[in-house]
């Protein structure tokens, strides 16, 4: 019954796009419609990734889900850069990493069974996020000196840091994916499996779902200001909490569906690898692409964002240290996310 509802609710995405193009609804209505549309799209991305993972293994499957799921995040960020909303961009990026490490990973531990996870792979991905936090400190400090965090000097300093993060991500992730490929080949020789969908079918569905998610995400970001004003919330809070959750609904929904099905290795890979991908791939790419716009985006995150990122890394690291998942640790991650949300609420705009 639930699956039928989800399949039927996929119609929300084209309906939302049509309403935006042909009708003249209020921006708050568009925000709610686009947010609701992302939920079934998230489920579809999770469903197709689960089938793809039957062919690729948990590690590569998690990478695929993170990659397709983070495409809307990249598009949302670029639209916000074009609209001159640097605080929204950085808030969305930081909130995305934090929500994946605490909210998504925490929920997967709560709804899924207690099983072993790939400690080596998750530690490598989590280490990448920790590295990003450390490397960003000089830019954050520079952003709090001088007249503005958006000034040219901060942009110039951000460029080599963005390039360095990209190089590290490609090197570490490439090595990690090669390891997963070897492990999957061995597993398939010993225990052959046959997925319901072929790999090309799963990838095509992933692509289509991602395209619709991108269109819906564009509507979402253009209606953000009106929604935040109507709800009485700061744009920073809406970006770092609401937009981060909705914009990453693909990974959120996918990880939960897969965790509920009992595949904790894949679910944990999605949550952690998505965080690493946002921190070391999406954020640097957005920064470098922003150089083509009138207002380039420096990586001058707020100290609240950097402190929350560091705390999320430490808490997630404590959770995976024994290589097993427990529901109690999931609750701890969710409580940690609650603390971050409260802090962002009181932080207000910069």
Coordinates of C-alpha atoms in Angstrom, one line a residue:
X1 CA 0.0 0.0 0.0
X2 CA 2.8 2.4 1.0
X3 CA 4.7 1.7 -2.2
X4 CA 1.6 2.4 -4.3
X5 CA 1.2 5.8 -2.6
X6 CA 4.8 6.6 -3.2
X7 CA 4.6 5.6 -6.9
X8 CA 1.4 7.7 -7.3
X9 CA 2.9 10.7 -5.5
X10 CA 5.7 10.9 -8.0
X11 CA 3.1 12.9 -10.0
X12 CA 3.7 15.8 -7.6
X13 CA 7.0 16.7 -9.3
X14 CA 5.6 17.4 -12.8
X15 CA 2.5 19.0 -11.2
X16 CA 4.7 21.4 -9.2
X17 CA 6.7 22.3 -12.3
X18 CA 3.5 22.9 -14.3
X19 CA 2.0 25.0 -11.5
X20 CA 5.2 27.1 -11.3
X21 CA 5.3 27.6 -15.1
X22 CA 1.6 28.0 -15.9
X23 CA -0.2 29.3 -12.8
X24 CA 0.6 32.2 -10.5
X25 CA 0.6 30.7 -7.0
X26 CA 2.1 32.3 -3.9
X27 CA 5.8 31.7 -3.2
X28 CA 5.0 30.0 0.1
X29 CA 2.7 27.6 -1.7
X30 CA 5.4 26.8 -4.2
X31 CA 7.9 26.2 -1.3
X32 CA 5.5 23.7 0.3
X33 CA 4.7 22.0 -3.0
X34 CA 8.3 21.6 -4.0
X35 CA 9.3 20.3 -0.6
X36 CA 6.5 17.7 -0.8
X37 CA 7.5 16.7 -4.3
X38 CA 11.0 15.8 -3.2
X39 CA 9.8 13.1 -0.8
X40 CA 8.7 10.5 -3.4
X41 CA 11.7 11.5 -5.6
X42 CA 13.9 10.7 -2.6
X43 CA 12.2 7.3 -2.3
X44 CA 12.7 6.6 -6.0
X45 CA 16.4 7.4 -5.8
X46 CA 16.7 5.1 -2.8
X47 CA 14.8 2.3 -4.6
X48 CA 16.9 2.5 -7.7
X49 CA 20.2 2.8 -5.8
X50 CA 19.3 -0.3 -3.8
X51 CA 18.9 -2.2 -7.1
X52 CA 22.2 -0.7 -8.4
X53 CA 24.0 -1.8 -5.2
X54 CA 23.1 -5.4 -5.9
X55 CA 25.5 -5.1 -8.9
X56 CA 28.1 -2.7 -7.4
X57 CA 28.2 -3.5 -3.7
X58 CA 27.5 -1.2 -0.7
X59 CA 30.5 1.1 -1.1
X60 CA 30.0 1.9 -4.7
X61 CA 26.2 1.9 -4.2
X62 CA 26.5 4.5 -1.4
X63 CA 28.8 6.6 -3.7
X64 CA 26.1 6.5 -6.5
X65 CA 23.4 7.5 -4.1
X66 CA 25.4 10.3 -2.7
X67 CA 26.4 11.5 -6.2
X68 CA 22.9 11.5 -7.6
X69 CA 21.4 12.8 -4.3
X70 CA 23.8 15.7 -4.1
X71 CA 23.1 17.0 -7.6
X72 CA 20.2 19.0 -6.4
X73 CA 22.4 20.4 -3.6
X74 CA 24.8 21.7 -6.2
X75 CA 22.1 23.2 -8.3
X76 CA 20.4 24.8 -5.3
X77 CA 23.7 26.4 -4.4
X78 CA 24.4 27.7 -7.8
X79 CA 21.0 29.3 -8.1
X80 CA 21.5 30.9 -4.7
X81 CA 25.0 32.2 -5.8
X82 CA 23.4 33.7 -8.9
X83 CA 20.7 35.4 -6.7
X84 CA 23.5 36.9 -4.5
X85 CA 22.7 34.8 -1.4
X86 CA 26.1 33.7 0.0
X87 CA 24.7 33.1 3.5
X88 CA 22.1 30.7 2.1
X89 CA 24.7 28.8 0.1
X90 CA 27.1 28.3 2.9
X91 CA 24.3 27.5 5.4
X92 CA 22.8 24.9 3.0
X93 CA 26.2 23.3 2.4
X94 CA 27.1 23.1 6.1
X95 CA 23.6 22.0 7.1
X96 CA 23.8 19.3 4.5
X97 CA 27.0 17.8 6.0
X98 CA 25.6 18.1 9.5
X99 CA 22.2 16.6 8.8
X100 CA 23.7 13.6 7.0
X101 CA 26.1 12.9 9.8
X102 CA 23.6 13.4 12.7
X103 CA 20.1 13.3 11.4
X104 CA 20.3 10.7 8.6
X105 CA 22.9 8.5 10.1
X106 CA 21.0 8.7 13.4
X107 CA 17.7 7.7 11.9
X108 CA 19.2 4.8 9.9
X109 CA 20.6 3.4 13.2
X110 CA 17.2 3.8 14.9
X111 CA 15.1 2.2 12.1
X112 CA 17.5 -0.4 11.0
X113 CA 18.7 -3.6 12.7
X114 CA 21.9 -3.7 14.7
X115 CA 24.6 -5.0 12.4
X116 CA 28.3 -4.6 11.5
X117 CA 29.3 -1.8 9.2
X118 CA 32.4 -1.2 7.0
X119 CA 34.6 0.6 9.6
X120 CA 37.5 1.2 7.2
X121 CA 35.4 2.8 4.5
X122 CA 33.4 4.9 6.9
X123 CA 36.5 6.1 8.8
X124 CA 38.1 7.2 5.5
X125 CA 35.0 9.2 4.6
X126 CA 34.6 10.7 8.0
X127 CA 38.3 11.6 8.0
X128 CA 37.8 13.6 4.8
X129 CA 35.1 15.7 6.5
X130 CA 37.4 16.3 9.5
X131 CA 40.2 17.4 7.1
X132 CA 37.8 19.8 5.4
X133 CA 36.9 21.3 8.8
X134 CA 40.5 21.9 9.7
X135 CA 41.5 23.3 6.3
X136 CA 38.6 25.8 6.4
X137 CA 39.7 27.4 9.7
X138 CA 42.0 30.0 8.1
X139 CA 39.2 31.1 5.7
X140 CA 36.7 31.3 8.6
X141 CA 39.1 33.4 10.7
X142 CA 39.8 35.7 7.7
X143 CA 36.1 36.1 7.1
X144 CA 35.7 37.6 10.6
X145 CA 38.4 40.2 10.0
X146 CA 38.1 43.1 7.7
X147 CA 35.0 44.8 6.3
X148 CA 33.2 41.8 4.8
X149 CA 33.4 38.0 4.6
X150 CA 32.6 38.3 0.9
X151 CA 35.5 40.6 0.1
X152 CA 38.0 39.8 -2.7
X153 CA 40.9 38.7 -0.4
X154 CA 38.7 36.0 1.2
X155 CA 37.7 34.8 -2.3
X156 CA 41.4 34.6 -3.4
X157 CA 42.3 32.5 -0.3
X158 CA 39.4 30.2 -0.9
X159 CA 40.5 29.2 -4.4
X160 CA 43.6 27.1 -3.5
X161 CA 41.8 25.5 -0.5
X162 CA 38.9 24.5 -2.8
X163 CA 41.4 23.0 -5.3
X164 CA 43.2 21.1 -2.5
X165 CA 40.0 19.6 -1.1
X166 CA 39.0 18.4 -4.6
X167 CA 42.3 16.7 -5.2
X168 CA 42.2 15.0 -1.8
X169 CA 38.6 13.8 -2.4
X170 CA 39.3 12.4 -5.8
X171 CA 42.4 10.6 -4.6
X172 CA 40.9 9.0 -1.4
X173 CA 37.5 8.2 -3.0
X174 CA 39.1 6.7 -6.1
X175 CA 41.2 4.4 -3.9
X176 CA 38.2 3.5 -1.7
X177 CA 36.0 2.7 -4.8
X178 CA 38.7 0.4 -6.2
X179 CA 38.8 -1.5 -2.9
X180 CA 35.0 -1.9 -2.9
X181 CA 35.1 -3.1 -6.5
X182 CA 37.5 -5.9 -5.6
X183 CA 35.4 -6.9 -2.6
X184 CA 32.3 -6.9 -4.7
X185 CA 33.8 -9.1 -7.4
X186 CA 34.9 -11.6 -4.7
X187 CA 31.4 -11.5 -3.0
X188 CA 29.6 -12.1 -6.3
X189 CA 31.9 -15.1 -7.2
X190 CA 31.1 -16.7 -3.8
X191 CA 27.4 -15.6 -3.5
X192 CA 25.9 -14.7 -6.9
X193 CA 22.9 -12.4 -6.7
X194 CA 20.3 -11.2 -9.2
X195 CA 18.6 -7.9 -8.7
X196 CA 15.1 -7.2 -9.8
X197 CA 16.3 -4.3 -12.0
X198 CA 19.3 -4.5 -14.4
X199 CA 22.1 -2.0 -13.7
X200 CA 21.3 0.1 -16.8
X201 CA 17.6 0.3 -15.7
X202 CA 18.6 1.4 -12.2
X203 CA 21.0 4.0 -13.5
X204 CA 18.4 5.4 -16.0
X205 CA 15.8 5.7 -13.2
X206 CA 18.4 7.4 -11.0
X207 CA 19.1 9.9 -13.8
X208 CA 15.4 10.7 -14.5
X209 CA 14.7 11.1 -10.8
X210 CA 17.7 13.4 -10.4
X211 CA 16.6 15.6 -13.3
X212 CA 13.1 16.1 -11.8
X213 CA 14.7 16.7 -8.4
X214 CA 16.9 19.5 -10.0
X215 CA 13.8 21.3 -11.5
X216 CA 11.9 21.1 -8.2
X217 CA 15.0 22.3 -6.3
X218 CA 15.1 25.4 -8.5
X219 CA 11.6 26.2 -7.6
X220 CA 12.5 25.6 -3.9
X221 CA 15.4 28.1 -3.8
X222 CA 13.4 30.9 -5.6
X223 CA 10.6 30.6 -3.0
X224 CA 12.9 30.4 0.1
X225 CA 12.9 34.1 1.0
X226 CA 9.1 34.4 0.9
X227 CA 8.8 31.2 3.0
X228 CA 11.3 32.4 5.6
X229 CA 9.5 35.8 5.9
X230 CA 6.1 34.2 6.2
X231 CA 7.4 31.7 8.8
X232 CA 9.2 34.3 10.8
X233 CA 12.6 32.5 10.5
X234 CA 16.0 33.7 9.6
X235 CA 17.2 32.9 6.1
X236 CA 20.3 31.3 7.7
X237 CA 18.1 28.9 9.7
X238 CA 15.9 28.0 6.7
X239 CA 19.0 27.3 4.6
X240 CA 21.0 25.4 7.3
X241 CA 18.1 23.3 8.5
X242 CA 15.0 23.2 6.3
X243 CA 16.7 23.7 2.9
X244 CA 19.5 21.3 3.9
X245 CA 17.0 18.6 4.8
X246 CA 14.7 19.1 1.8
X247 CA 17.6 19.6 -0.6
X248 CA 19.1 16.3 0.5
X249 CA 15.8 14.4 0.7
X250 CA 17.2 11.9 -1.9
X251 CA 20.0 10.7 0.5
X252 CA 17.7 11.0 3.5
X253 CA 14.9 9.0 2.1
X254 CA 17.2 6.5 0.3
X255 CA 19.2 5.8 3.4
X256 CA 16.1 5.2 5.5
X257 CA 14.4 2.9 3.0
X258 CA 17.6 0.9 2.7
X259 CA 18.2 0.8 6.5
X260 CA 14.6 -0.4 7.1
X261 CA 15.3 -3.2 4.6
X262 CA 18.2 -4.3 6.8
X263 CA 21.2 -3.3 4.6
X264 CA 23.0 -1.2 7.2
X265 CA 26.3 -1.2 5.3
X266 CA 24.8 0.6 2.3
X267 CA 22.7 2.9 4.5
X268 CA 25.7 4.0 6.5
X269 CA 27.7 4.4 3.4
X270 CA 25.1 6.8 2.0
X271 CA 24.9 9.0 5.1
X272 CA 28.7 9.3 5.6
X273 CA 29.9 9.4 2.0
X274 CA 27.3 12.0 1.2
X275 CA 28.7 14.2 3.9
X276 CA 32.2 13.8 2.6
X277 CA 31.0 14.5 -0.9
X278 CA 29.3 17.8 0.1
X279 CA 32.3 18.9 2.1
X280 CA 35.1 18.0 -0.4
X281 CA 33.3 18.0 -3.7
X282 CA 30.1 20.0 -3.8
X283 CA 31.4 23.0 -1.7
X284 CA 34.7 23.4 -3.6
X285 CA 33.0 23.0 -7.0
X286 CA 30.4 25.6 -6.1
X287 CA 33.1 27.9 -4.9
X288 CA 35.1 27.5 -8.2
X289 CA 32.1 27.8 -10.4
X290 CA 31.0 30.9 -8.6
X291 CA 34.0 32.7 -10.0
X292 CA 32.0 32.9 -13.2
X293 CA 29.2 34.9 -11.5
X294 CA 29.2 38.6 -10.5
X295 CA 29.5 37.7 -6.8
X296 CA 32.0 34.9 -6.2
X297 CA 31.4 32.7 -3.1
X298 CA 34.3 32.5 -0.5
X299 CA 34.3 29.5 1.8
X300 CA 34.0 31.8 4.8
X301 CA 31.6 29.8 6.9
X302 CA 30.3 31.2 10.2
X303 CA 32.0 30.0 13.4
X304 CA 28.7 28.4 14.4
X305 CA 28.7 26.3 11.3
X306 CA 32.3 25.2 11.7
X307 CA 31.8 24.3 15.4
X308 CA 28.7 22.3 14.5
X309 CA 30.6 20.5 11.7
X310 CA 33.4 19.6 14.1
X311 CA 30.9 18.4 16.7
X312 CA 29.1 16.3 14.1
X313 CA 32.4 14.6 13.0
X314 CA 33.4 13.8 16.6
X315 CA 29.9 12.4 17.5
X316 CA 29.7 10.3 14.3
X317 CA 33.3 9.0 14.8
X318 CA 32.4 7.9 18.3
X319 CA 29.4 6.1 16.9
X320 CA 31.3 4.0 14.3
X321 CA 34.4 3.2 16.4
X322 CA 33.4 -0.4 17.2
X323 CA 32.2 -1.2 13.7
X324 CA 28.6 -2.0 14.8
X325 CA 25.3 -0.1 14.7
X326 CA 23.1 0.3 17.8
X327 CA 19.8 2.1 18.3
X328 CA 21.1 3.9 21.4
X329 CA 23.9 5.5 19.4
X330 CA 21.3 6.5 16.8
X331 CA 19.3 8.3 19.5
X332 CA 22.5 10.1 20.6
X333 CA 23.1 11.4 17.1
X334 CA 19.5 12.6 16.9
X335 CA 19.9 14.5 20.2
X336 CA 23.1 16.0 18.9
X337 CA 21.3 17.2 15.8
X338 CA 18.6 18.7 18.0
X339 CA 21.2 20.8 19.8
X340 CA 22.6 22.0 16.5
X341 CA 19.1 23.0 15.3
X342 CA 18.5 25.0 18.5
X343 CA 21.8 26.7 18.1
X344 CA 21.2 27.7 14.5
X345 CA 17.7 29.0 15.5
X346 CA 19.1 31.4 18.0
X347 CA 22.1 32.4 15.8
X348 CA 20.0 34.3 13.4
X349 CA 21.4 36.0 10.3
X350 CA 25.1 37.0 10.2

